[in-house]
XYZ file of N, CA and C in Angstrom:
420
model
N 22.399 -2.170 57.247
C 21.534 -1.844 56.157
C 22.176 -0.811 55.258
N 21.989 -1.075 54.047
C 22.487 -0.122 53.061
C 21.350 0.776 52.636
N 21.629 2.022 52.663
C 20.637 2.965 52.150
C 21.013 3.334 50.726
N 20.067 3.174 49.928
C 20.304 3.510 48.521
C 20.031 4.998 48.328
N 20.965 5.697 47.777
C 20.766 7.125 47.537
C 20.187 7.310 46.149
N 19.203 8.172 46.093
C 18.590 8.467 44.801
C 19.424 9.519 44.090
N 19.741 9.233 42.871
C 20.493 10.232 42.114
C 19.523 11.272 41.575
N 19.982 12.460 41.577
C 19.148 13.542 41.078
C 19.607 13.896 39.677
N 18.655 14.340 38.863
C 18.988 14.725 37.504
C 18.123 13.978 36.510
N 18.547 14.066 35.278
C 17.779 13.463 34.198
C 18.551 12.290 33.627
N 17.824 11.331 33.149
C 18.478 10.203 32.494
C 18.812 10.600 31.060
N 19.671 9.841 30.482
C 20.068 10.101 29.098
C 18.869 9.996 28.163
N 17.997 9.066 28.402
C 16.813 8.884 27.558
C 15.916 10.118 27.637
N 15.725 10.636 28.836
C 14.896 11.838 28.991
C 15.495 13.022 28.237
N 16.795 13.184 28.337
C 17.460 14.278 27.619
C 17.339 14.108 26.108
N 17.468 12.892 25.623
C 17.348 12.642 24.186
C 15.932 12.912 23.692
N 14.937 12.586 24.499
C 13.551 12.870 24.120
C 13.328 14.373 24.016
N 13.837 15.118 24.986
C 13.705 16.582 24.950
C 14.414 17.147 23.725
N 15.608 16.661 23.431
C 16.339 17.134 22.255
C 15.590 16.814 20.965
N 14.989 15.650 20.886
C 14.224 15.279 19.687
C 13.018 16.192 19.513
N 12.331 16.490 20.606
C 11.176 17.395 20.533
C 11.614 18.786 20.092
N 12.712 19.286 20.656
C 13.222 20.605 20.259
C 13.635 20.630 18.788
N 14.243 19.562 18.314
C 14.655 19.504 16.905
C 13.443 19.543 15.983
N 12.403 18.822 16.336
C 11.183 18.815 15.511
C 10.532 20.189 15.506
N 10.427 20.810 16.682
C 9.836 22.152 16.757
C 10.654 23.164 15.956
N 11.972 23.067 16.045
C 12.832 23.985 15.291
C 12.681 23.789 13.792
N 12.581 22.555 13.364
C 12.444 22.268 11.933
C 11.151 22.842 11.371
N 10.114 22.907 12.183
C 8.832 23.448 11.737
C 8.795 24.965 11.895
N 9.271 25.460 13.023
C 9.130 26.883 13.345
C 10.082 27.779 12.560
N 11.309 27.365 12.341
C 12.292 28.234 11.700
C 11.893 28.653 10.285
N 11.478 27.749 9.405
C 11.052 28.196 8.069
C 9.852 29.147 8.119
N 8.915 28.895 9.025
C 7.766 29.795 9.158
C 8.201 31.168 9.633
N 9.134 31.209 10.563
C 9.656 32.483 11.055
C 10.363 33.238 9.932
N 11.213 32.545 9.188
C 11.938 33.191 8.097
C 10.980 33.729 7.042
N 9.916 33.000 6.744
C 8.912 33.462 5.785
C 8.214 34.719 6.298
N 7.909 34.752 7.575
C 7.270 35.939 8.161
C 8.185 37.154 8.094
N 9.466 36.951 8.326
C 10.430 38.052 8.251
C 10.518 38.569 6.820
N 10.554 37.662 5.831
C 10.596 38.081 4.421
C 9.357 38.898 4.060
N 8.181 38.444 4.501
C 6.946 39.179 4.222
C 6.963 40.554 4.875
N 7.517 40.637 6.061
C 7.610 41.914 6.769
C 8.512 42.888 6.014
N 9.635 42.403 5.515
C 10.543 43.266 4.741
C 9.889 43.713 3.436
N 9.159 42.803 2.783
C 8.451 43.155 1.554
C 7.402 44.224 1.848
N 6.707 44.079 2.948
C 5.701 45.057 3.351
C 6.330 46.425 3.598
N 7.519 46.452 4.187
C 8.216 47.723 4.416
C 8.553 48.397 3.087
N 8.974 47.615 2.098
C 9.266 48.181 0.775
C 7.992 48.706 0.123
N 6.904 47.979 0.266
C 5.628 48.422 -0.304
C 5.149 49.706 0.358
N 5.316 49.812 1.673
C 4.936 51.037 2.376
C 5.771 52.216 1.893
N 7.061 51.980 1.682
C 7.929 53.030 1.161
C 7.445 53.480 -0.210
N 7.096 52.531 -1.065
C 6.638 52.868 -2.413
C 5.368 53.719 -2.372
N 4.450 53.387 -1.485
C 3.212 54.165 -1.357
C 3.525 55.572 -0.846
N 4.464 55.686 0.097
C 4.852 57.005 0.608
C 5.492 57.851 -0.493
N 6.314 57.233 -1.326
C 6.932 57.953 -2.446
C 5.857 58.407 -3.426
N 4.915 57.530 -3.732
C 3.830 57.881 -4.660
C 3.037 59.069 -4.132
N 2.783 59.087 -2.844
C 2.059 60.203 -2.237
C 2.836 61.503 -2.398
N 4.141 61.440 -2.166
C 4.987 62.631 -2.320
C 5.034 63.072 -3.780
N 5.067 62.128 -4.701
C 5.053 62.466 -6.134
C 3.757 63.188 -6.506
N 2.638 62.742 -5.961
C 1.355 63.398 -6.267
C 1.322 64.826 -5.739
N 1.922 65.051 -4.570
C 2.010 66.423 -4.051
C 2.867 67.293 -4.965
N 3.957 66.725 -5.475
C 4.809 67.468 -6.403
C 4.049 67.787 -7.683
N 3.251 66.855 -8.168
C 2.474 67.091 -9.383
C 1.538 68.288 -9.201
N 0.949 68.412 -8.024
C 0.064 69.554 -7.762
C 0.819 70.877 -7.813
N 2.060 70.871 -7.321
C 2.856 72.104 -7.290
C 3.580 72.387 -8.601
N 4.213 71.374 -9.174
C 5.108 71.586 -10.316
C 4.562 71.064 -11.634
N 3.412 70.400 -11.599
C 2.801 69.836 -12.805
C 3.681 68.785 -13.481
N 4.534 68.126 -12.681
C 5.373 67.050 -13.216
C 5.807 66.140 -12.071
N 6.315 64.975 -12.443
C 6.888 64.050 -11.474
C 8.401 64.133 -11.582
N 9.105 63.529 -10.619
C 10.563 63.550 -10.635
C 11.115 62.182 -10.259
N 12.362 61.938 -10.623
C 13.047 60.722 -10.189
C 14.007 61.014 -9.043
N 14.000 62.254 -8.554
C 14.951 62.692 -7.538
C 14.316 62.718 -6.149
N 14.861 61.914 -5.262
C 14.382 61.941 -3.881
C 14.800 63.238 -3.197
N 15.844 63.867 -3.712
C 16.253 65.170 -3.201
C 15.189 66.206 -3.526
N 14.689 66.220 -4.763
C 13.623 67.144 -5.156
C 12.369 66.896 -4.331
N 12.081 65.633 -4.055
C 10.908 65.293 -3.249
C 11.115 65.608 -1.767
N 12.381 65.892 -1.388
C 12.729 66.102 0.016
C 12.255 64.897 0.832
N 12.571 63.719 0.314
C 12.035 62.474 0.862
C 13.043 61.772 1.754
N 12.609 61.419 2.957
C 13.402 60.588 3.866
C 12.475 59.551 4.489
N 13.048 58.443 4.881
C 12.263 57.388 5.524
C 13.178 56.636 6.477
N 12.728 56.413 7.703
C 13.521 55.663 8.679
C 13.855 54.280 8.137
N 15.109 53.884 8.317
C 15.537 52.562 7.875
C 15.971 52.504 6.419
N 15.842 53.624 5.713
C 16.205 53.683 4.299
C 17.198 54.819 4.084
N 18.100 54.617 3.153
C 19.033 55.662 2.758
C 18.588 56.185 1.398
N 18.027 57.398 1.387
C 17.497 57.981 0.147
C 18.373 59.151 -0.279
N 18.919 59.060 -1.473
C 19.746 60.130 -2.017
C 19.651 60.090 -3.533
N 19.627 61.272 -4.103
C 19.542 61.416 -5.552
C 18.380 60.612 -6.122
N 18.669 59.510 -6.810
C 17.598 58.782 -7.507
C 17.306 57.399 -6.937
N 17.869 57.060 -5.770
C 17.601 55.745 -5.182
C 17.367 55.833 -3.678
N 16.538 54.927 -3.192
C 16.389 54.657 -1.758
C 16.834 53.212 -1.574
N 17.707 52.969 -0.620
C 18.200 51.613 -0.412
C 18.171 51.239 1.066
N 18.066 49.950 1.304
C 18.360 49.367 2.604
C 19.078 48.054 2.317
N 19.197 47.202 3.284
C 19.943 45.954 3.082
C 19.228 44.967 2.172
N 17.950 45.232 1.868
C 17.152 44.240 1.160
C 16.598 44.696 -0.189
N 16.394 45.994 -0.383
C 15.794 46.511 -1.617
C 16.495 47.784 -2.079
N 16.423 48.007 -3.393
C 16.779 49.287 -3.995
C 15.522 49.797 -4.681
N 15.106 51.018 -4.320
C 13.871 51.591 -4.852
C 14.216 52.796 -5.721
N 13.616 52.840 -6.917
C 13.815 53.956 -7.842
C 12.467 54.430 -8.369
N 12.466 55.659 -8.899
C 11.273 56.214 -9.542
C 11.652 56.591 -10.962
N 10.825 56.190 -11.915
C 11.048 56.541 -13.313
C 9.846 57.328 -13.817
N 10.014 58.647 -14.019
C 8.904 59.415 -14.593
C 8.677 59.009 -16.045
N 7.416 59.065 -16.473
C 7.101 58.785 -17.871
C 7.633 59.892 -18.764
N 7.877 59.564 -20.021
C 8.468 60.540 -20.940
C 7.438 61.247 -21.810
N 6.168 60.877 -21.694
C 5.162 61.521 -22.541
C 4.005 62.027 -21.681
N 3.187 62.881 -22.285
C 2.029 63.428 -21.575
C 0.913 62.397 -21.594
N 0.065 62.358 -20.615
C 0.107 63.115 -19.365
C 1.215 62.593 -18.453
N 1.586 63.369 -17.433
C 2.669 62.933 -16.540
C 2.358 61.572 -15.912
N 3.387 60.774 -15.753
C 3.238 59.452 -15.142
C 4.544 59.075 -14.454
N 4.487 58.034 -13.646
C 5.705 57.507 -13.026
C 5.516 56.031 -12.714
N 6.637 55.352 -12.572
C 6.664 53.970 -12.103
C 7.720 53.876 -11.013
N 7.305 53.397 -9.852
C 8.233 53.162 -8.745
C 8.580 51.678 -8.774
N 9.870 51.375 -8.694
C 10.336 49.993 -8.768
C 11.161 49.653 -7.533
N 10.841 48.539 -6.895
C 11.632 48.019 -5.773
C 12.275 46.717 -6.230
N 13.587 46.734 -6.303
C 14.346 45.573 -6.756
C 15.080 44.964 -5.568
N 14.890 43.668 -5.304
C 15.605 43.045 -4.186
C 17.114 43.072 -4.411
N 17.857 43.295 -3.337
C 19.312 43.207 -3.400
C 19.653 41.738 -3.660
N 20.448 41.451 -4.704
C 20.692 40.058 -5.107
C 21.247 39.161 -4.003
N 22.026 39.722 -3.094
C 22.640 38.902 -2.046
C 21.787 38.811 -0.785
N 20.589 39.388 -0.815
C 19.742 39.395 0.387
C 18.756 38.229 0.384
N 18.131 38.023 1.526
C 17.120 36.973 1.657
C 15.873 37.292 0.843
N 15.728 38.540 0.403
C 14.553 38.956 -0.363
C 14.706 38.668 -1.854
N 15.832 38.145 -2.279
C 16.120 37.957 -3.698
C 15.025 37.188 -4.433
N 14.356 36.275 -3.751
C 13.307 35.484 -4.406
C 11.990 36.249 -4.548
N 11.909 37.454 -3.974
C 10.675 38.245 -4.045
C 10.334 38.695 -5.456
N 11.344 38.948 -6.243
C 11.106 39.520 -7.559
C 10.912 41.021 -7.462
N 10.712 41.644 -8.601
C 10.617 43.102 -8.688
C 9.185 43.554 -8.418
N 9.052 44.551 -7.544
C 7.756 45.150 -7.223
C 7.644 46.483 -7.944
N 6.466 46.791 -8.502
C 6.261 48.098 -9.134
C 4.950 48.706 -8.666
N 4.920 50.035 -8.710
C 3.724 50.813 -8.407
C 3.713 51.993 -9.368
N 2.592 52.213 -10.052
C 2.501 53.326 -11.004
C 1.631 54.438 -10.438
N 1.639 55.570 -11.137
C 0.827 56.710 -10.708
C -0.669 56.398 -10.750
N -1.071 55.391 -11.501
C -2.491 55.020 -11.553
C -2.874 54.066 -10.417
N -1.870 53.655 -9.619
C -2.121 52.725 -8.521
C -1.940 51.270 -8.900
N -1.550 51.003 -10.144
C -1.329 49.617 -10.580
C -0.099 49.046 -9.874
N -0.257 47.865 -9.295
C 0.818 47.204 -8.558
C 1.134 45.879 -9.237
N 2.419 45.592 -9.394
C 2.816 44.297 -9.944
C 3.952 43.712 -9.121
N 4.043 42.402 -9.186
C 5.167 41.669 -8.602
C 5.619 40.695 -9.670
N 6.826 40.909 -10.173
C 7.357 40.111 -11.288
C 6.451 40.164 -12.507
N 5.874 41.325 -12.750
C 5.044 41.513 -13.923
C 3.621 41.006 -13.782
N 3.284 40.389 -12.643
C 1.933 39.879 -12.408
C 1.194 40.871 -11.519
N -0.041 41.168 -11.875
C -0.827 42.152 -11.140
C -0.962 41.783 -9.667
N -0.814 42.793 -8.824
C -0.969 42.617 -7.375
C 0.345 42.359 -6.675
N 0.376 42.660 -5.401
C 1.561 42.427 -4.580
C 1.356 41.171 -3.790
């Protein structure tokens, strides 16, 4: 009598089915993941802008003016390199432009780094009145 030995493992068809399922899941999940990461980076820039605005308001109480200098504001933020008139990371460059006429005013601008994944975000702004725009359209 011959005993037939059962081979252990997976058949080629089973492996191909698993690969097809993984490919479909990856095709759906990866763009959603990348979109979530972009939104997270945009949110970090928006949080930075709000923190800068808060520091500018404190300066207004003390000096009766706003500044474009992060050094004057004594401003630092984890994950950002802030010096002189810009705060930067790998995805955004943030600047503050004080208004030139009375009453004092400022506009904070976050510009995506052209070579980054955030490039399609467009320019974000925040003013001393709390007005927020994204590419010139109200709201973030």
